[in-house]
């Protein structure tokens, strides 16, 4: 089981966006990178679609009522795997201002349709190595299930 989780984490490492360093600028020294690992899960026993996508982000949430800039993110296809889904998010420590607050969030989508998301703020503490993210359904009627569009009904005959 441990070998499978390690293999999954290594596979996810290839799907990472390392925080958007600009071309032409030297990257950070090796000691300035950190990796946050963990897993994403939800309580309901509902299967994910085979083509679902997991997105995990670190955002700067210091400024109230403003869009929180993304510090780092990673996206991976679930390829039929079910929760808990492991993740490994590598980020540049030098982009973190010690006076700011940072939060980790996750979303699971099916195409452009959001299925699951975090509804709680998961604070990223300096030096934190792992965390568990719990998601909630965004569907109103059936948690985690896509809603079917309502079919137009034929007019009634008198």
mmCIF file of C-alpha atoms in Angstrom:
data_model
loop_
_atom_site.group_PDB
_atom_site.id
_atom_site.type_symbol
_atom_site.label_atom_id
_atom_site.label_comp_id
_atom_site.label_asym_id
_atom_site.label_seq_id
_atom_site.Cartn_x
_atom_site.Cartn_y
_atom_site.Cartn_z
ATOM 1 C CA UNK A 1 0.000 0.000 0.000
ATOM 2 C CA UNK A 2 2.853 2.384 0.863
ATOM 3 C CA UNK A 3 4.569 1.595 -2.417
ATOM 4 C CA UNK A 4 1.355 2.374 -4.321
ATOM 5 C CA UNK A 5 0.943 5.716 -2.523
ATOM 6 C CA UNK A 6 4.587 6.628 -3.166
ATOM 7 C CA UNK A 7 4.184 5.706 -6.815
ATOM 8 C CA UNK A 8 1.044 7.859 -7.010
ATOM 9 C CA UNK A 9 2.857 10.823 -5.447
ATOM 10 C CA UNK A 10 5.718 10.478 -7.905
ATOM 11 C CA UNK A 11 3.258 10.329 -10.808
ATOM 12 C CA UNK A 12 1.553 13.486 -9.548
ATOM 13 C CA UNK A 13 4.895 15.266 -9.329
ATOM 14 C CA UNK A 14 5.075 15.255 -13.120
ATOM 15 C CA UNK A 15 1.769 17.163 -13.348
ATOM 16 C CA UNK A 16 2.890 20.132 -11.293
ATOM 17 C CA UNK A 17 2.992 23.832 -11.956
ATOM 18 C CA UNK A 18 5.799 25.191 -9.831
ATOM 19 C CA UNK A 19 4.296 28.577 -9.157
ATOM 20 C CA UNK A 20 4.895 30.434 -12.383
ATOM 21 C CA UNK A 21 8.544 31.549 -12.316
ATOM 22 C CA UNK A 22 9.261 33.776 -15.297
ATOM 23 C CA UNK A 23 11.555 32.529 -18.083
ATOM 24 C CA UNK A 24 14.950 34.210 -18.163
ATOM 25 C CA UNK A 25 15.108 34.646 -14.397
ATOM 26 C CA UNK A 26 17.205 32.261 -12.352
ATOM 27 C CA UNK A 27 15.105 29.829 -10.334
ATOM 28 C CA UNK A 28 15.282 29.603 -6.577
ATOM 29 C CA UNK A 29 18.072 27.698 -4.905
ATOM 30 C CA UNK A 30 17.241 24.045 -4.119
ATOM 31 C CA UNK A 31 16.809 24.871 -0.407
ATOM 32 C CA UNK A 32 14.020 27.329 -1.247
ATOM 33 C CA UNK A 33 11.611 24.649 -2.474
ATOM 34 C CA UNK A 34 9.255 22.753 -0.203
ATOM 35 C CA UNK A 35 6.700 20.060 -0.948
ATOM 36 C CA UNK A 36 3.323 19.830 0.738
ATOM 37 C CA UNK A 37 1.917 16.313 0.564
ATOM 38 C CA UNK A 38 -1.416 14.998 1.679
ATOM 39 C CA UNK A 39 -4.685 13.581 0.536
ATOM 40 C CA UNK A 40 -8.074 14.861 -0.542
ATOM 41 C CA UNK A 41 -11.222 13.097 0.554
ATOM 42 C CA UNK A 42 -14.936 13.515 1.190
ATOM 43 C CA UNK A 43 -17.294 11.722 3.558
ATOM 44 C CA UNK A 44 -19.995 10.523 1.170
ATOM 45 C CA UNK A 45 -19.566 7.119 -0.474
ATOM 46 C CA UNK A 46 -20.023 8.346 -4.048
ATOM 47 C CA UNK A 47 -17.773 7.279 -6.901
ATOM 48 C CA UNK A 48 -15.969 9.892 -8.960
ATOM 49 C CA UNK A 49 -16.314 9.889 -12.742
ATOM 50 C CA UNK A 50 -13.333 8.218 -14.411
ATOM 51 C CA UNK A 51 -12.222 11.481 -16.064
ATOM 52 C CA UNK A 52 -12.438 13.704 -12.954
ATOM 53 C CA UNK A 53 -9.649 16.211 -12.342
ATOM 54 C CA UNK A 54 -8.136 17.213 -8.971
ATOM 55 C CA UNK A 55 -6.772 20.739 -8.457
ATOM 56 C CA UNK A 56 -4.858 21.693 -5.286
ATOM 57 C CA UNK A 57 -3.681 25.293 -4.740
ATOM 58 C CA UNK A 58 -1.821 27.442 -2.240
ATOM 59 C CA UNK A 59 -3.151 31.018 -2.198
ATOM 60 C CA UNK A 60 -2.181 34.195 -0.371
ATOM 61 C CA UNK A 61 -5.340 35.031 1.617
ATOM 62 C CA UNK A 62 -3.934 38.034 3.511
ATOM 63 C CA UNK A 63 -6.054 40.727 1.924
ATOM 64 C CA UNK A 64 -9.775 40.608 2.699
ATOM 65 C CA UNK A 65 -12.271 41.120 -0.136
ATOM 66 C CA UNK A 66 -9.618 40.661 -2.818
ATOM 67 C CA UNK A 67 -8.864 37.827 -5.196
ATOM 68 C CA UNK A 68 -6.231 35.638 -3.523
ATOM 69 C CA UNK A 69 -3.170 35.221 -5.750
ATOM 70 C CA UNK A 70 -2.070 31.643 -6.481
ATOM 71 C CA UNK A 71 1.360 30.812 -5.053
ATOM 72 C CA UNK A 72 1.468 27.244 -6.419
ATOM 73 C CA UNK A 73 -0.926 24.704 -7.886
ATOM 74 C CA UNK A 74 -1.021 21.161 -9.165
ATOM 75 C CA UNK A 75 -3.595 19.416 -11.320
ATOM 76 C CA UNK A 76 -3.987 15.686 -11.898
ATOM 77 C CA UNK A 77 -6.414 13.348 -13.603
ATOM 78 C CA UNK A 78 -8.003 10.804 -11.255
ATOM 79 C CA UNK A 79 -8.076 8.136 -14.021
ATOM 80 C CA UNK A 80 -10.740 6.165 -12.207
ATOM 81 C CA UNK A 81 -9.089 6.355 -8.776
ATOM 82 C CA UNK A 82 -11.336 7.138 -5.854
ATOM 83 C CA UNK A 83 -10.863 9.096 -2.632
ATOM 84 C CA UNK A 84 -8.675 9.505 -0.740
ATOM 85 C CA UNK A 85 -6.609 11.025 -3.568
ATOM 86 C CA UNK A 86 -2.956 11.754 -2.732
ATOM 87 C CA UNK A 87 -1.291 14.981 -3.820
ATOM 88 C CA UNK A 88 2.198 16.484 -3.760
ATOM 89 C CA UNK A 89 2.413 20.249 -4.222
ATOM 90 C CA UNK A 90 5.891 21.726 -4.674
ATOM 91 C CA UNK A 91 6.166 25.455 -3.977
ATOM 92 C CA UNK A 92 8.806 28.157 -3.807
ATOM 93 C CA UNK A 93 9.301 29.082 -0.135
ATOM 94 C CA UNK A 94 10.844 32.431 -1.110
ATOM 95 C CA UNK A 95 7.426 33.501 -2.468
ATOM 96 C CA UNK A 96 5.920 33.290 1.045
ATOM 97 C CA UNK A 97 5.945 36.526 3.034
ATOM 98 C CA UNK A 98 6.106 35.753 6.783
ATOM 99 C CA UNK A 99 3.636 38.614 7.422
ATOM 100 C CA UNK A 100 0.979 37.063 5.145
ATOM 101 C CA UNK A 101 -1.485 34.201 5.573
ATOM 102 C CA UNK A 102 -1.678 31.283 3.138
ATOM 103 C CA UNK A 103 -4.404 28.719 2.589
ATOM 104 C CA UNK A 104 -4.583 25.413 0.734
ATOM 105 C CA UNK A 105 -7.710 24.529 -1.219
ATOM 106 C CA UNK A 106 -8.809 21.701 -3.477
ATOM 107 C CA UNK A 107 -11.452 21.104 -6.133
ATOM 108 C CA UNK A 108 -12.589 18.083 -8.087
ATOM 109 C CA UNK A 109 -14.173 18.772 -11.460
ATOM 110 C CA UNK A 110 -15.739 16.751 -14.249
ATOM 111 C CA UNK A 111 -14.994 18.734 -17.389
ATOM 112 C CA UNK A 112 -16.112 22.284 -16.578
ATOM 113 C CA UNK A 113 -18.527 21.139 -13.855
ATOM 114 C CA UNK A 114 -17.398 21.544 -10.244
ATOM 115 C CA UNK A 115 -18.275 18.438 -8.205
ATOM 116 C CA UNK A 116 -16.443 18.852 -4.892
ATOM 117 C CA UNK A 117 -14.585 21.723 -3.219
ATOM 118 C CA UNK A 118 -13.125 22.733 0.134
ATOM 119 C CA UNK A 119 -15.417 24.965 2.168
ATOM 120 C CA UNK A 120 -13.028 25.375 5.088
ATOM 121 C CA UNK A 121 -9.834 27.413 5.205
ATOM 122 C CA UNK A 122 -6.828 25.097 5.564
ATOM 123 C CA UNK A 123 -3.986 27.318 6.774
ATOM 124 C CA UNK A 124 -0.485 26.567 5.522
ATOM 125 C CA UNK A 125 1.979 26.941 8.378
ATOM 126 C CA UNK A 126 5.704 27.498 7.733
ATOM 127 C CA UNK A 127 7.495 24.157 7.506
ATOM 128 C CA UNK A 128 4.261 22.158 7.312
ATOM 129 C CA UNK A 129 4.889 18.943 5.401
ATOM 130 C CA UNK A 130 1.475 17.299 5.049
ATOM 131 C CA UNK A 131 -2.250 17.857 5.435
ATOM 132 C CA UNK A 132 -5.632 16.213 4.840
ATOM 133 C CA UNK A 133 -8.219 18.234 2.900
ATOM 134 C CA UNK A 134 -11.919 17.422 3.299
ATOM 135 C CA UNK A 135 -14.234 18.379 0.457
ATOM 136 C CA UNK A 136 -17.963 19.042 0.332
ATOM 137 C CA UNK A 137 -20.384 18.515 -2.507
ATOM 138 C CA UNK A 138 -21.492 21.490 -4.555
ATOM 139 C CA UNK A 139 -24.645 19.758 -5.812
ATOM 140 C CA UNK A 140 -27.899 20.860 -4.209
ATOM 141 C CA UNK A 141 -29.976 17.687 -4.528
ATOM 142 C CA UNK A 142 -27.629 14.711 -4.564
ATOM 143 C CA UNK A 143 -24.139 15.209 -3.110
ATOM 144 C CA UNK A 144 -21.463 14.511 -5.688
ATOM 145 C CA UNK A 145 -23.905 13.498 -8.428
ATOM 146 C CA UNK A 146 -24.345 15.597 -11.541
ATOM 147 C CA UNK A 147 -27.802 17.028 -11.886
ATOM 148 C CA UNK A 148 -29.682 16.108 -15.023
ATOM 149 C CA UNK A 149 -31.036 19.002 -17.033
ATOM 150 C CA UNK A 150 -34.785 19.205 -16.965
ATOM 151 C CA UNK A 151 -36.368 17.971 -20.168
ATOM 152 C CA UNK A 152 -38.906 20.239 -21.813
ATOM 153 C CA UNK A 153 -42.374 18.780 -21.393
ATOM 154 C CA UNK A 154 -44.749 18.575 -24.323
ATOM 155 C CA UNK A 155 -47.766 20.909 -24.111
ATOM 156 C CA UNK A 156 -50.950 19.401 -22.672
ATOM 157 C CA UNK A 157 -53.765 18.611 -25.028
ATOM 158 C CA UNK A 158 -57.176 19.959 -24.098
#
